[in-house]
Short mmCIF file of C-alpha atoms and ligand atoms in Angstrom, two decimals:
data_model
loop_
_atom_site.label_atom_id
_atom_site.label_comp_id
_atom_site.label_asym_id
_atom_site.label_seq_id
_atom_site.Cartn_x
_atom_site.Cartn_y
_atom_site.Cartn_z
CA MET L 1 47.99 29.46 9.40
CA CYS L 2 44.73 31.17 10.29
CA SER L 3 45.59 30.41 13.86
CA GLY L 4 44.33 31.26 17.32
CA THR L 5 44.63 34.15 19.69
CA GLU L 6 48.26 34.04 20.82
CA PRO L 7 50.05 37.35 20.30
CA ASP L 8 52.94 37.17 17.90
CA ALA L 9 55.81 38.16 20.15
CA ASP L 10 58.43 36.76 17.78
CA PHE L 11 57.02 38.79 14.97
CA ALA L 12 56.86 41.96 17.04
CA GLU L 13 60.56 41.59 17.77
CA SER L 14 61.51 40.78 14.24
CA SER L 15 59.32 43.38 12.51
CA ALA L 16 62.46 45.36 11.58
CA THR L 17 63.73 42.36 9.61
CA PRO L 18 62.77 42.81 5.97
CA ALA L 19 62.29 39.06 5.53
CA ALA L 20 59.55 38.88 8.20
CA VAL L 21 56.24 37.71 6.83
CA PRO L 22 53.59 40.42 7.34
CA VAL L 23 50.65 39.35 9.43
CA ILE L 24 47.01 40.34 9.07
CA ARG L 25 45.06 39.82 12.27
CA VAL L 26 41.28 39.60 12.07
CA LEU L 27 39.18 39.91 15.23
CA THR L 28 35.68 38.55 14.84
CA LEU L 29 32.77 36.77 16.49
CA PHE L 30 32.66 34.41 13.47
CA PRO L 31 36.20 33.03 13.19
CA ASP L 32 35.20 29.97 11.12
CA MET L 33 33.62 32.17 8.49
CA VAL L 34 36.73 34.32 8.24
CA ARG L 35 39.17 31.39 8.25
CA ALA L 36 37.23 29.61 5.50
CA VAL L 37 37.52 32.56 3.13
CA LEU L 38 41.14 33.34 3.98
CA ALA L 39 42.11 29.73 3.21
CA THR L 40 40.52 29.90 -0.25
CA SER L 41 41.59 31.11 -3.68
CA ILE L 42 44.14 33.96 -3.87
CA PRO L 43 44.12 34.93 -0.15
CA GLY L 44 44.83 31.26 0.66
CA ARG L 45 47.56 31.05 -1.93
CA ALA L 46 49.19 34.20 -0.54
CA GLU L 47 49.50 32.55 2.85
CA ARG L 48 50.60 29.16 1.51
CA GLN L 49 53.33 30.88 -0.50
CA GLY L 50 54.53 32.70 2.62
CA GLN L 51 53.75 36.25 1.45
CA VAL L 52 51.38 36.91 4.34
CA ARG L 53 50.14 35.22 7.47
CA TYR L 54 46.61 35.40 8.87
CA GLU L 55 45.75 35.25 12.53
CA VAL L 56 42.06 35.01 13.31
CA THR L 57 40.95 35.76 16.86
CA ASP L 58 37.56 34.99 18.35
CA ILE L 59 36.44 38.10 20.26
CA ARG L 60 34.27 35.82 22.40
CA ASP L 61 37.45 34.46 23.99
CA PHE L 62 37.57 37.89 25.67
CA ALA L 63 33.95 37.83 26.90
CA VAL L 64 33.20 39.64 30.14
CA ASP L 65 31.64 36.61 31.88
CA LYS L 66 31.47 32.83 31.76
CA HIS L 67 28.35 32.98 29.59
CA GLY L 68 30.43 34.44 26.78
CA SER L 69 28.71 37.84 26.81
CA VAL L 70 30.14 40.29 24.31
CA ASP L 71 27.15 42.60 23.75
CA ASP L 72 24.38 44.35 25.66
CA THR L 73 21.54 46.82 25.25
CA ALA L 74 22.31 50.50 24.67
CA TYR L 75 22.41 52.97 27.52
CA GLY L 76 19.61 55.45 26.95
CA GLY L 77 17.47 52.76 25.30
CA GLY L 78 16.80 51.93 21.69
CA ALA L 79 16.58 48.77 19.63
CA GLY L 80 19.62 46.64 18.92
CA MET L 81 22.59 45.25 20.80
CA ILE L 82 25.93 47.02 21.17
CA MET L 83 29.27 45.20 21.22
CA MET L 84 30.89 45.86 24.60
CA ALA L 85 34.17 47.74 24.81
CA PRO L 86 36.13 45.34 27.09
CA PRO L 87 36.18 42.25 24.82
CA VAL L 88 37.15 44.32 21.77
CA VAL L 89 39.79 46.42 23.53
CA GLU L 90 41.34 43.48 25.36
CA ALA L 91 41.40 41.31 22.23
CA VAL L 92 43.19 44.05 20.28
CA GLU L 93 45.68 44.66 23.09
CA LYS L 94 46.41 40.94 23.37
CA VAL L 95 47.08 40.26 19.70
CA ARG L 96 48.72 43.56 18.72
CA GLY L 97 52.40 43.09 17.93
CA ARG L 98 53.25 46.80 18.13
CA ASP L 99 51.56 49.76 19.79
CA ASP L 100 51.38 51.81 16.59
CA ALA L 101 49.73 49.04 14.53
CA THR L 102 46.86 50.25 12.36
CA VAL L 103 43.58 48.92 13.77
CA ILE L 104 40.73 49.08 11.28
CA LEU L 105 37.10 48.78 12.29
CA THR L 106 34.79 47.77 9.46
CA THR L 107 31.66 49.89 9.76
CA PRO L 108 29.21 51.63 7.40
CA GLN L 109 30.37 54.90 9.01
CA GLY L 110 33.98 54.51 7.83
CA GLU L 111 35.83 56.02 4.88
CA THR L 112 34.79 54.34 1.65
CA PHE L 113 37.12 51.56 0.53
CA SER L 114 38.86 52.15 -2.80
CA GLU L 115 41.88 51.29 -4.93
CA GLN L 116 43.77 54.17 -3.31
CA LEU L 117 42.97 52.97 0.19
CA THR L 118 44.00 49.43 -0.82
CA LEU L 119 47.45 50.69 -1.78
CA GLU L 120 47.70 52.80 1.37
CA LEU L 121 46.87 49.82 3.59
CA LEU L 122 49.23 47.59 1.61
CA ALA L 123 52.05 50.08 2.24
CA ASP L 124 51.05 50.21 5.92
CA LEU L 125 51.14 46.41 6.17
CA GLN L 126 54.55 46.29 4.55
CA ALA L 127 55.97 49.11 6.66
CA LYS L 128 54.70 47.92 10.04
CA GLY L 129 54.55 44.19 9.38
CA GLU L 130 51.01 43.91 10.66
CA LEU L 131 47.50 45.13 10.07
CA ILE L 132 44.56 44.52 12.40
CA LEU L 133 40.91 44.36 11.35
CA VAL L 134 38.08 44.36 13.85
CA CYS L 135 34.75 43.10 12.50
CA GLY L 136 31.84 45.00 14.01
CA ARG L 137 28.52 43.22 14.68
CA TYR L 138 25.05 43.98 15.95
CA LYS L 139 24.07 47.64 15.99
CA GLY L 140 27.63 48.82 16.50
CA ILE L 141 30.41 48.86 19.03
CA ASP L 142 30.73 50.87 22.23
CA GLU L 143 32.27 54.22 21.30
CA ARG L 144 34.97 53.76 23.96
CA ALA L 145 36.42 50.79 22.04
CA ARG L 146 36.76 53.10 19.05
CA ASP L 147 38.40 55.76 21.19
CA LEU L 148 40.82 53.35 22.84
CA VAL L 149 42.06 51.06 20.07
CA VAL L 150 40.59 51.81 16.65
CA THR L 151 42.79 53.99 14.43
CA ARG L 152 40.84 53.83 11.17
CA GLU L 153 37.30 53.00 10.06
CA VAL L 154 36.46 51.54 6.67
CA SER L 155 33.14 51.05 4.87
CA ILE L 156 32.74 49.01 1.69
CA GLY L 157 29.73 51.01 0.55
CA ASP L 158 26.53 52.77 1.51
CA TYR L 159 24.52 49.75 2.61
CA VAL L 160 24.34 47.85 5.87
CA LEU L 161 25.46 44.23 6.16
CA SER L 162 24.83 41.90 9.08
CA GLY L 163 28.38 42.36 10.27
CA GLY L 164 31.87 43.51 9.43
CA GLU L 165 33.24 40.10 8.42
CA LEU L 166 32.47 40.34 4.71
CA PRO L 167 33.83 43.91 4.54
CA ALA L 168 37.01 42.82 6.37
CA LEU L 169 37.44 39.96 3.91
CA VAL L 170 36.95 42.36 1.01
CA VAL L 171 39.69 44.57 2.42
CA VAL L 172 42.09 41.66 3.01
CA ASP L 173 41.49 40.19 -0.46
CA ALA L 174 42.09 43.55 -2.16
CA ILE L 175 45.34 44.03 -0.23
CA VAL L 176 46.93 40.58 -0.44
CA ARG L 177 46.39 40.21 -4.18
CA ARG L 178 48.66 43.24 -4.56
CA LEU L 179 51.54 41.70 -2.59
CA ALA L 180 54.43 40.95 -4.95
CA GLY L 181 54.36 37.38 -6.22
CA VAL L 182 50.81 36.54 -5.17
CA LEU L 183 49.24 37.03 -8.58
CA HIS L 184 50.64 35.04 -11.46
CA ASP L 185 50.54 36.19 -15.06
CA GLU L 186 47.17 34.57 -15.62
CA ASP L 187 45.51 36.71 -12.94
CA SER L 188 47.66 39.83 -13.11
CA ALA L 189 46.29 43.01 -11.55
CA ALA L 190 48.35 45.27 -13.81
CA ASN L 191 45.49 46.54 -15.97
CA ASP L 192 42.55 45.87 -13.69
CA SER L 193 39.86 48.51 -13.35
CA PHE L 194 40.91 51.55 -11.27
CA THR L 195 44.67 50.98 -11.76
CA VAL L 196 47.12 53.55 -13.11
CA ASP L 197 47.35 51.38 -16.24
CA ARG L 198 43.67 52.07 -16.84
CA ASP L 199 44.01 55.76 -15.95
CA GLY L 200 41.94 55.05 -12.84
CA GLY L 201 39.01 53.97 -15.04
CA LEU L 202 37.37 50.67 -15.94
CA ASP L 203 38.95 47.70 -17.67
CA CYS L 204 38.11 46.77 -21.28
CA ALA L 205 36.04 43.81 -22.54
CA TRP L 206 37.82 40.45 -22.66
CA TYR L 207 37.17 37.31 -24.76
CA THR L 208 38.38 33.71 -24.77
CA LYS L 209 37.57 30.49 -26.67
CA PRO L 210 35.41 29.59 -28.53
CA PRO L 211 35.81 32.17 -31.30
CA VAL L 212 32.06 32.02 -32.12
CA TYR L 213 29.42 31.41 -29.46
CA ARG L 214 25.71 31.43 -30.31
CA GLY L 215 26.51 33.48 -33.34
CA LEU L 216 28.50 36.07 -31.38
CA THR L 217 32.03 36.63 -32.65
CA VAL L 218 35.19 38.06 -31.12
CA PRO L 219 36.32 41.54 -32.34
CA GLU L 220 38.57 40.94 -35.32
CA VAL L 221 41.47 42.99 -33.98
CA LEU L 222 41.90 40.55 -31.08
CA MET L 223 42.41 37.69 -33.55
CA SER L 224 44.87 39.68 -35.69
CA GLY L 225 48.03 39.00 -33.66
CA HIS L 226 48.94 42.70 -34.08
CA HIS L 227 49.92 43.61 -30.51
CA ALA L 228 50.08 47.38 -30.96
CA ASN L 229 46.60 47.45 -32.50
CA ILE L 230 45.24 45.16 -29.82
CA GLU L 231 46.65 47.38 -27.07
CA LYS L 232 45.22 50.50 -28.77
CA TRP L 233 41.80 48.84 -29.11
CA ARG L 234 41.83 47.83 -25.44
CA ARG L 235 42.73 51.34 -24.30
CA GLN L 236 39.97 52.87 -26.43
CA GLN L 237 37.48 50.27 -25.25
CA ALA L 238 38.38 50.83 -21.60
CA ALA L 239 38.11 54.63 -21.99
CA GLU L 240 34.75 54.30 -23.77
CA ARG L 241 33.41 51.96 -21.09
CA THR L 242 34.53 54.33 -18.37
CA ARG L 243 32.81 57.29 -20.07
CA GLN L 244 29.58 55.32 -20.49
CA ARG L 245 29.39 53.48 -17.16
CA ARG L 246 31.40 55.62 -14.76
CA PRO L 247 31.58 59.15 -16.12
CA ASP L 248 32.75 60.23 -12.67
CA LEU L 249 36.03 58.35 -13.31
CA ALA L 250 36.53 59.56 -16.88
CA PRO L 251 38.90 62.44 -17.63
CA PRO L 252 37.05 65.57 -18.77
CA GLU L 253 36.82 66.07 -22.52
CA PRO L 254 38.75 69.28 -23.31
CA GLN L 255 37.49 71.78 -25.86
CA GLY L 256 39.01 70.79 -29.21
CA GLY L 257 39.90 67.15 -28.60
CA ARG L 258 40.84 64.41 -26.15
CA VAL L 259 43.49 64.90 -23.47
CA PRO L 260 46.70 63.02 -24.26
CA ARG L 261 47.23 60.01 -21.95
CA GLN L 262 50.34 61.43 -20.29
CA ASP L 263 48.56 64.69 -19.41
CA ARG L 264 45.71 62.75 -17.85
CA LYS L 265 48.11 60.85 -15.59
CA GLU L 266 49.73 64.06 -14.42
CA ARG L 267 46.35 65.63 -13.77
CA GLN L 268 45.40 62.70 -11.51
CA GLN L 269 48.43 63.15 -9.28
N1 LIG H 1 29.28 46.53 8.54
C1 LIG H 1 28.00 46.52 8.13
N2 LIG H 1 27.86 47.08 6.93
C2 LIG H 1 29.11 47.49 6.55
C3 LIG H 1 29.62 48.16 5.44
N3 LIG H 1 28.83 48.54 4.43
N4 LIG H 1 30.94 48.41 5.38
C4 LIG H 1 31.73 48.05 6.40
N5 LIG H 1 31.30 47.43 7.50
C5 LIG H 1 29.99 47.15 7.59
#
């Protein structure tokens, strides 16, 4: 459970066994921060239920000297500290269960995280039995660490955070909630925004008790008990929302009417 730095030799050997629990290894300079989030809510439940295992490694355990140094100034000058290559490379090599494991660096320079990338990384985790995330810090990491051990770089958006921990946690959360059995009915991902069920668009509006709040009522159709009408309303609502808020995700309006749902799915593939 959110354990230390020991490599998972047993797992590496048993990764061909379908029953092996996939492991997500997070390398960070802030292990307590990462462990706290991974033990909470749905990521925590996923581990407690045995659908995934987290291994959090403190990169400082691989510092280059007894002072715990993991960063230094940039060659050529310039403001900001750079994470050194040796601690990062040696940490990855120590924890990695298999040589071809995907090693993701979270960085604003990476490919933008998305629903599609979530499913790709989920498939990767399931196929290889492990996924490694390295959380960048400071101004960046020495390019040689990228060259030597990083296989993929992921950004969670065009803004700069203080470090890669929150982005790594975003990535892990998005992945583990899609593992079979993690989500129960009450928090199902089936018709979330961006899913195939929503044609890649946004989700609809949702309501719960009370039926009237500060004079605001619930749309009548939702109280009707007529499931087909409710489903139709939700689809229309979701499509309308997508057109208004995220026109970039909405299917184009053809001349002479809306595209039938099935055609839109095929067009997305
Ligand atoms: N590290 C700092 N900012 C980041 C971002 N937007 N995405 C991924 N990693 C980051």
